[in-house]
PDB file of C-alpha atoms in Angstrom:
ATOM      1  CA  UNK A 121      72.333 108.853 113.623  1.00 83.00           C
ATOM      2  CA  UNK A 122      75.207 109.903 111.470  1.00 87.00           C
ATOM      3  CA  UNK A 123      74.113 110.830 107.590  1.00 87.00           C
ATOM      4  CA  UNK A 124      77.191 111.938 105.370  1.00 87.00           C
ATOM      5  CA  UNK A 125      77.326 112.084 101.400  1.00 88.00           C
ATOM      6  CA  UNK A 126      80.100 109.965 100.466  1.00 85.00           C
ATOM      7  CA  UNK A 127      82.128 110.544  96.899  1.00 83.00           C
ATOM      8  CA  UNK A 128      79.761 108.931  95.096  1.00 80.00           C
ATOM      9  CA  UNK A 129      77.251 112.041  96.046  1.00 85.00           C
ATOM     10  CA  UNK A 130      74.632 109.152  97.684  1.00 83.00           C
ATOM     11  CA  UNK A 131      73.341 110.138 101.016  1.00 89.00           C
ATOM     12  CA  UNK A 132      74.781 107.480 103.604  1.00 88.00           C
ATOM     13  CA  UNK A 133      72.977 106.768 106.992  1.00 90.00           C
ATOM     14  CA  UNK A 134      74.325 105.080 110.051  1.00 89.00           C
ATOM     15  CA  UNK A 135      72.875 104.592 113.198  1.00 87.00           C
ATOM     16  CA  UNK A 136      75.422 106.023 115.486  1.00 89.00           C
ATOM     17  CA  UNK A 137      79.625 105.069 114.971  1.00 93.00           C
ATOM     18  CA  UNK A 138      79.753 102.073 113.185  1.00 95.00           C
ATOM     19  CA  UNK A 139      81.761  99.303 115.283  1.00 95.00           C
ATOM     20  CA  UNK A 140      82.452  96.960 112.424  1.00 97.00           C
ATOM     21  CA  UNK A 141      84.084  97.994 109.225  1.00 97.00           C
ATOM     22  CA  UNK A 142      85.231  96.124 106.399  1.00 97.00           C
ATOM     23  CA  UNK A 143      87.757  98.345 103.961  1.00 97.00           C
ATOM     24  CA  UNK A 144      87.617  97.134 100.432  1.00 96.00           C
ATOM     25  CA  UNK A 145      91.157  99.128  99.533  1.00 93.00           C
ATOM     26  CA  UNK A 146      94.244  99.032 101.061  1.00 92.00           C
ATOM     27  CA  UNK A 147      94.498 102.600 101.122  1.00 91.00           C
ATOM     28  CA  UNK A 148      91.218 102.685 103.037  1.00 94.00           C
ATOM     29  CA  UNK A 149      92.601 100.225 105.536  1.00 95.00           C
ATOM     30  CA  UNK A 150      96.026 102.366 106.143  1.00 95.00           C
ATOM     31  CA  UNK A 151      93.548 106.287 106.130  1.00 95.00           C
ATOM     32  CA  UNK A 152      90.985 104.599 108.969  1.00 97.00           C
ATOM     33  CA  UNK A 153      94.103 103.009 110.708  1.00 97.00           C
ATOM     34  CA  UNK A 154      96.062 106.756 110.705  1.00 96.00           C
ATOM     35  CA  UNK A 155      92.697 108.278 112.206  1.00 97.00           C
ATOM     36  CA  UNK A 156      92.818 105.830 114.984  1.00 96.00           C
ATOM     37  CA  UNK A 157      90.003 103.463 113.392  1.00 96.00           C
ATOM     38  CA  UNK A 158      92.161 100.707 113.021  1.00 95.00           C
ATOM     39  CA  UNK A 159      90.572  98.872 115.762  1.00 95.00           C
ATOM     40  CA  UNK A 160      87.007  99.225 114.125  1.00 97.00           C
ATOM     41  CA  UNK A 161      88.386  97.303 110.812  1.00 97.00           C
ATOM     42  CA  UNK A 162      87.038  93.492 111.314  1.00 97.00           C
ATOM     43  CA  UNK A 163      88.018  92.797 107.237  1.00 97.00           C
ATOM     44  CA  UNK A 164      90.188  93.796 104.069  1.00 96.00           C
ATOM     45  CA  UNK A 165      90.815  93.489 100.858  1.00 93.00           C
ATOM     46  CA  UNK A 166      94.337  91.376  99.954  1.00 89.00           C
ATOM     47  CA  UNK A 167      96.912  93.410  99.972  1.00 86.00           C
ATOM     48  CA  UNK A 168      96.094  95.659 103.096  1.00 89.00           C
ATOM     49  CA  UNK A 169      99.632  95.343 104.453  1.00 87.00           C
ATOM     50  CA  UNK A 170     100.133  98.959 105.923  1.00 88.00           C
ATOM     51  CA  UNK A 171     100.561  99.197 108.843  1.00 92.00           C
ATOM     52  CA  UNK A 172     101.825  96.030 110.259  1.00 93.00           C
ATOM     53  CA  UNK A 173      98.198  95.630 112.388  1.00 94.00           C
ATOM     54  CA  UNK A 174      96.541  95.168 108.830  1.00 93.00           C
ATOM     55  CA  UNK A 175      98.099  91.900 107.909  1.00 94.00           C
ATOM     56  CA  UNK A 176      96.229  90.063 111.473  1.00 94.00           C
ATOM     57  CA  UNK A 177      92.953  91.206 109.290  1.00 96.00           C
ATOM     58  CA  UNK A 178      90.764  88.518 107.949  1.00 95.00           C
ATOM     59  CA  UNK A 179      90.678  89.001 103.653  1.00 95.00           C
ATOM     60  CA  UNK A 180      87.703  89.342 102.079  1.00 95.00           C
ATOM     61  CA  UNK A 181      89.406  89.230  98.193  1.00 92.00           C
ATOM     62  CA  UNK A 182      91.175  90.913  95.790  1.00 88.00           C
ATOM     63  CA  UNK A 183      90.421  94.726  95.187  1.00 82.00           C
ATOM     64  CA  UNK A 184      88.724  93.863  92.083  1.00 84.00           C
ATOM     65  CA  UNK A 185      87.912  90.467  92.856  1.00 91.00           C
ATOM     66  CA  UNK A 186      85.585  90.861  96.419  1.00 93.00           C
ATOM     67  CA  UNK A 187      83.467  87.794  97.741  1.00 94.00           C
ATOM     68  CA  UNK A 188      80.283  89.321  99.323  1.00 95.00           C
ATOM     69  CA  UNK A 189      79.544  86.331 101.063  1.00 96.00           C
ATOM     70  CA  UNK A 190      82.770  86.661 103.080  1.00 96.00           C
ATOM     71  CA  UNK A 191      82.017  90.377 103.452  1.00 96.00           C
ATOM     72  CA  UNK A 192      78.525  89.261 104.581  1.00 96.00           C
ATOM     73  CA  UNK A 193      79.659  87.022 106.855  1.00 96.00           C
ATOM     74  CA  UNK A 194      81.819  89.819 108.212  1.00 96.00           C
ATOM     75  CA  UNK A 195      78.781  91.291 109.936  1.00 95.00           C
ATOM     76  CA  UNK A 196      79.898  95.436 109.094  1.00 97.00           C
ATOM     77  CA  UNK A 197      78.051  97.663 110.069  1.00 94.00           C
ATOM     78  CA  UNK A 198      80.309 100.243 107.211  1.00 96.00           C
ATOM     79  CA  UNK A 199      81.508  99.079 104.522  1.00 97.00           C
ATOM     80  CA  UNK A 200      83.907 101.421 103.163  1.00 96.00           C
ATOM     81  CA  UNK A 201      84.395 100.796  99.380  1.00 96.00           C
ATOM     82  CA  UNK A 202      85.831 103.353  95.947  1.00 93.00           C
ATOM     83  CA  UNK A 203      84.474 102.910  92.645  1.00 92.00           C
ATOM     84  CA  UNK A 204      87.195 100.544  91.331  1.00 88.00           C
ATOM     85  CA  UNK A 205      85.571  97.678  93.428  1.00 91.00           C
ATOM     86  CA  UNK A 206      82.991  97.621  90.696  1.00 90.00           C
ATOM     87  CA  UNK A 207      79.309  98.602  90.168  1.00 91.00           C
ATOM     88  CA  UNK A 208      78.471  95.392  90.675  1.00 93.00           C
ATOM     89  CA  UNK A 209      80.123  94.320  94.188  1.00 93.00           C
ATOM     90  CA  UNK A 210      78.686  98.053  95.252  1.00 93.00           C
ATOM     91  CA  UNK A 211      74.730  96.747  94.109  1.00 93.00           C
ATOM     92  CA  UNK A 212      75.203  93.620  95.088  1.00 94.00           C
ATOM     93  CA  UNK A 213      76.491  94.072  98.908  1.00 95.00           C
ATOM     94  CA  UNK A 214      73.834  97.347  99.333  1.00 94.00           C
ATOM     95  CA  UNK A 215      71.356  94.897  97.784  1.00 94.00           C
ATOM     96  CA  UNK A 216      72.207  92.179 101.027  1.00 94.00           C
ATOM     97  CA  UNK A 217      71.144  95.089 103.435  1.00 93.00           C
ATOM     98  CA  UNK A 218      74.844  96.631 103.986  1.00 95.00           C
ATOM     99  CA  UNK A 219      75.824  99.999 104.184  1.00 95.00           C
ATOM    100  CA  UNK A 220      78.390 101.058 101.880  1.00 95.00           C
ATOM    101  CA  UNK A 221      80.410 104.530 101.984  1.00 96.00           C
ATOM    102  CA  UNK A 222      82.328 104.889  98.866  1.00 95.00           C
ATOM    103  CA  UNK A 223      84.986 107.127  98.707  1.00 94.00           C
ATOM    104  CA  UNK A 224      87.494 108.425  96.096  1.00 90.00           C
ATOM    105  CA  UNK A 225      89.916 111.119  96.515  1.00 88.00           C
ATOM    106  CA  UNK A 226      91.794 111.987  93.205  1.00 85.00           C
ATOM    107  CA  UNK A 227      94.211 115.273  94.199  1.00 88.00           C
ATOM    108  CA  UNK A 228      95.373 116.329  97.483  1.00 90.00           C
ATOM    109  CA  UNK A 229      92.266 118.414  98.799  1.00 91.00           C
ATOM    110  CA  UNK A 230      89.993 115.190  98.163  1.00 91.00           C
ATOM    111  CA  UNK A 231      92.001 113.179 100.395  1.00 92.00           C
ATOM    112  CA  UNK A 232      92.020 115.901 103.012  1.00 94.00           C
ATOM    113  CA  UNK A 233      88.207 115.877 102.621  1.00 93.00           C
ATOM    114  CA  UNK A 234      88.420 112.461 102.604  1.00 94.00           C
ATOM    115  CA  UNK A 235      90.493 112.253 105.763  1.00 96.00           C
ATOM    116  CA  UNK A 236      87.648 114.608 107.419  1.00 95.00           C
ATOM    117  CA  UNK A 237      84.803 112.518 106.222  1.00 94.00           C
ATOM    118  CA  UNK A 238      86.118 109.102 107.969  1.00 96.00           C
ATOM    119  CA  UNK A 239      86.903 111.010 111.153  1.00 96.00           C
ATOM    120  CA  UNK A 240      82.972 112.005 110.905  1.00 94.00           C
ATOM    121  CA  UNK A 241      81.852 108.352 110.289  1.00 95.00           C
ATOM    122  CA  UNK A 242      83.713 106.910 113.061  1.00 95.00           C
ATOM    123  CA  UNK A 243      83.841 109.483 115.357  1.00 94.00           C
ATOM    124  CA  UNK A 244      87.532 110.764 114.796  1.00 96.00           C
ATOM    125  CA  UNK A 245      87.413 114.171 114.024  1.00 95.00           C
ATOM    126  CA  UNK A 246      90.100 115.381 116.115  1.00 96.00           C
ATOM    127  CA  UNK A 247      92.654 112.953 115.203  1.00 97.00           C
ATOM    128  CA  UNK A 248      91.579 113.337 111.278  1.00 97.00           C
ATOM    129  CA  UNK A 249      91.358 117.141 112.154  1.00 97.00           C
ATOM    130  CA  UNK A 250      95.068 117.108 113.525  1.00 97.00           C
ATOM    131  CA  UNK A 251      96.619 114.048 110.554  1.00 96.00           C
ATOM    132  CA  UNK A 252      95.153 117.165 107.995  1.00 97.00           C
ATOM    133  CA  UNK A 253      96.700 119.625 109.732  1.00 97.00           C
ATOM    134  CA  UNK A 254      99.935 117.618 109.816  1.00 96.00           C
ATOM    135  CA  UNK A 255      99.635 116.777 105.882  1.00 94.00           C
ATOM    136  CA  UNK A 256      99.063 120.586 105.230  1.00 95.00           C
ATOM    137  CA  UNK A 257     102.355 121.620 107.575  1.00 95.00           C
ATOM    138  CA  UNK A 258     104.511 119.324 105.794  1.00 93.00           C
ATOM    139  CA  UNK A 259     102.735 120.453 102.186  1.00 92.00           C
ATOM    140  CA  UNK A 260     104.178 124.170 103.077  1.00 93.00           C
ATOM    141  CA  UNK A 261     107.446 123.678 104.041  1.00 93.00           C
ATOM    142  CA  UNK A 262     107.902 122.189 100.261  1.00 91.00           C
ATOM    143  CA  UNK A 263     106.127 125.290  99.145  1.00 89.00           C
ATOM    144  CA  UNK A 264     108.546 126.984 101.352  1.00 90.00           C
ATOM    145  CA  UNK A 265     111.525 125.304 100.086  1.00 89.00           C
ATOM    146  CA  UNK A 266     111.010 125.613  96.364  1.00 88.00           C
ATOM    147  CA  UNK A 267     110.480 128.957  96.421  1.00 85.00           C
ATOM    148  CA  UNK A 268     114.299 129.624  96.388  1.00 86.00           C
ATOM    149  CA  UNK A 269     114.301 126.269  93.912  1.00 86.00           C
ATOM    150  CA  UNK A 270     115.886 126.931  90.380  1.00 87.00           C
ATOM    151  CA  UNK A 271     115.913 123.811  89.219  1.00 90.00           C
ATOM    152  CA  UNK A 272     112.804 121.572  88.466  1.00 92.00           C
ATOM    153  CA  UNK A 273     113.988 118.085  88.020  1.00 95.00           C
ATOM    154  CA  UNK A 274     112.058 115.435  85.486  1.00 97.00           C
ATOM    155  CA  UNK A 275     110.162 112.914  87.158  1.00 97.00           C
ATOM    156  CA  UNK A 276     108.153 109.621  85.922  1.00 97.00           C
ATOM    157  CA  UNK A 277     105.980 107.307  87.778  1.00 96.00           C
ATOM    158  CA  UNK A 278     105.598 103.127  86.798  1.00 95.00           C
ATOM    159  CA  UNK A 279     102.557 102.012  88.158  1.00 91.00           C
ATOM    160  CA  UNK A 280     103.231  98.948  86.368  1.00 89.00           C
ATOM    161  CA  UNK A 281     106.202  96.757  85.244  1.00 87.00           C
ATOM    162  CA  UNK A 282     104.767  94.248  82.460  1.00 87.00           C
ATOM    163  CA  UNK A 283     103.892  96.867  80.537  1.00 92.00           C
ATOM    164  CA  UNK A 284     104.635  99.677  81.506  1.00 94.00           C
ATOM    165  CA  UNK A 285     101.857 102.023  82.781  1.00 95.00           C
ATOM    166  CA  UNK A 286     103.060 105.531  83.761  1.00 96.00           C
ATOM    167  CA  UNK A 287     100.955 108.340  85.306  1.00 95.00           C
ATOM    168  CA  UNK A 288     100.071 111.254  82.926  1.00 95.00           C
ATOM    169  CA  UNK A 289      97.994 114.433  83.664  1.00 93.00           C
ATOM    170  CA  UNK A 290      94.800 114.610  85.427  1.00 90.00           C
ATOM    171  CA  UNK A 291      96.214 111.912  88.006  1.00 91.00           C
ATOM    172  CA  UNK A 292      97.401 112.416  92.120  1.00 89.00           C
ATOM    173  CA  UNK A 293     100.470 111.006  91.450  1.00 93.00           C
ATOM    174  CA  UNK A 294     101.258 113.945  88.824  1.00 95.00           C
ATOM    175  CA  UNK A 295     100.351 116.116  91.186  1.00 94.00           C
ATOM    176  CA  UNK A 296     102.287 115.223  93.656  1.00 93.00           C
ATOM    177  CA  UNK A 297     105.354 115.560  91.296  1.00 95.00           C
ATOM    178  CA  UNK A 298     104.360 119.252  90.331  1.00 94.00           C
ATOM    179  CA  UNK A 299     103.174 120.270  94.393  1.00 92.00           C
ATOM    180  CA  UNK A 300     106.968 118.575  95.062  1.00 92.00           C
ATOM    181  CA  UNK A 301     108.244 121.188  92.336  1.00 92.00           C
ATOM    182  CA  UNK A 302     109.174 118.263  89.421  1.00 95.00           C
ATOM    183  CA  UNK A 303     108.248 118.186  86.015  1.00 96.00           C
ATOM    184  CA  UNK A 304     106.418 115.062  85.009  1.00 97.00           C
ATOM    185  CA  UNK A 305     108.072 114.059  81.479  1.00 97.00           C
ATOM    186  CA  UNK A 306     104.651 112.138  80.386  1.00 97.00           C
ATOM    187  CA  UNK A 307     102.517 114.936  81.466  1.00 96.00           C
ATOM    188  CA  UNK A 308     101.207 115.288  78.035  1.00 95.00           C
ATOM    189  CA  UNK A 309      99.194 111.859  78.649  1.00 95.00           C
ATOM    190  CA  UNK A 310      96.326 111.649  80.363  1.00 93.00           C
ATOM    191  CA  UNK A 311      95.729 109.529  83.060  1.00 91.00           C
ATOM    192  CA  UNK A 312      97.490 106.034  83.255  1.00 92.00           C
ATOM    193  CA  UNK A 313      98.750 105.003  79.895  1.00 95.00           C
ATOM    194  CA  UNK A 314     101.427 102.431  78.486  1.00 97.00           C
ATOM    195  CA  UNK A 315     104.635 103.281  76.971  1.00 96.00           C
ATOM    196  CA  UNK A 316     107.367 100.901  75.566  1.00 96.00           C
ATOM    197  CA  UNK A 317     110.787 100.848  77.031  1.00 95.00           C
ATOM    198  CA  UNK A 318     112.004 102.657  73.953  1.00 95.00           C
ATOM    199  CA  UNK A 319     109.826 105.599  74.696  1.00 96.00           C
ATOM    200  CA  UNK A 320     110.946 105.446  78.536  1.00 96.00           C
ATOM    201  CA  UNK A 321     114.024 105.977  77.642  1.00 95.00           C
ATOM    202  CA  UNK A 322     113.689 108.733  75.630  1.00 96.00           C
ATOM    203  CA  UNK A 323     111.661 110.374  78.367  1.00 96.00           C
ATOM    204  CA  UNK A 324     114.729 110.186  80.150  1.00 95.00           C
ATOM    205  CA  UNK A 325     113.628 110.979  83.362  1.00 97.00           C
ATOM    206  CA  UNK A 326     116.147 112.577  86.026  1.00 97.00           C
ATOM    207  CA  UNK A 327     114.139 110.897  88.790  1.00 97.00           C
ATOM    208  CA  UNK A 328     111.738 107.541  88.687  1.00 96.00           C
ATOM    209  CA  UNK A 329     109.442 106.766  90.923  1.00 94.00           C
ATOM    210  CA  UNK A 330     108.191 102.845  91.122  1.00 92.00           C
ATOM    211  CA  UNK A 331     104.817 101.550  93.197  1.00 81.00           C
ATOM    212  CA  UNK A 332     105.792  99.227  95.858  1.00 72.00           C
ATOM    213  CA  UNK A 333     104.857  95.650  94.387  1.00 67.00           C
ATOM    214  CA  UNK A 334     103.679  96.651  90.884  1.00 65.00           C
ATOM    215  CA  UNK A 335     105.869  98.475  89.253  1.00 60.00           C
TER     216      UNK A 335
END
């Protein structure tokens, strides 16, 4: 028997390494396949197209728009879910008997504890031990290489195109810019906000970064 506390701080209990998973996030799908739990995954949410092995997945929905009877049907024995699913898909596939792990790593020591926690649940923990150790190599060389850095270029991030949503403070991706040694220009929003095209440019960011398919 396996009994974690997931992000949500509820208690989760499997009996034994779960064989069946269904990820509800692409970014779920693509952490369990780079711990070498790919082959547990039997369903995913749309849009689970990294790496290539995630597109032969059956669907279960959109990331906000899940059908628990297909996840039902599914048979998990894990369902691996994060809060923006909704409160409602959570109760409703916990209230059809499922268990449901939901996680949700905001800055870069969440996702290594993150990283940890599914190598615990499936039984990983020395290929989750060694992707950590890999993410926290290549984290110090940048530390390493900035240190001589005199120059801290401006940065934005479009998480969306129609408007357009940047990332402010208090988000990973802003992190990310300052751990990289950039200067986020909308750092003095928080979170995800909108900004018109006007207000872009007068940003005027040295460096933009765009999300693959949405921004």
């Amino acid at each position: 028997m396996i009994s974690v506390t997931d992000c949500a701080g509820e208690v989760v209990v499997i009996e034994g390494y779960p064989e069946r998973i269904v990820s509800l996030s692409p970014s779920i799908t693509e952490l369990l396949f780079a711990i070498g739990a790919g082959n547990l995954i039997v369903a995913v949410s749309d849009q689970s197209d990294y790496p290539e092995e995630a597109l032969r997945i059956p669907t279960v929905g959109g990331f906000t728009t899940i059908s628990i009877e297909k996840v039902v049907a599914a048979n998990p024995d894990l369902v691996v879910a994060t809060p923006s699913n909704g409160e409602e898909v959570l109760s409703r596939l916990r209230a059809s008997g499922l268990t449901v792990m939901v996680i949700n790593p905001e800055t870069i020591d969440e996702i290594i504890e993150t990283i940890s926690l599914l190598g615990t649940v499936t039984g990983n923990d020395r290929a989750a031990h060694e992707l950590n150790a890999e993410l926290i190599r290549r984290i110090e060389k940048v530390t390493e290489q900035l240190a001589s850095s005199t120059h801290a270029p401006t940065v934005a991030h479009i998480v969306w195109h129609d408007p357009i949503w940047v990332s402010g403070s208090g988000t990973f991706q802003d992190e990310v810019i300052r751990t990289a040694g950039g200067v986020n220009v909308f750092a003095d929003m928080h979170e995800w906000q909108i900004v018109s095209l006007e207000e872009f440019v007068a940003a005027g960011p040295e460096f933009i970064l765009v999300s693959s398919g949405t921004g």
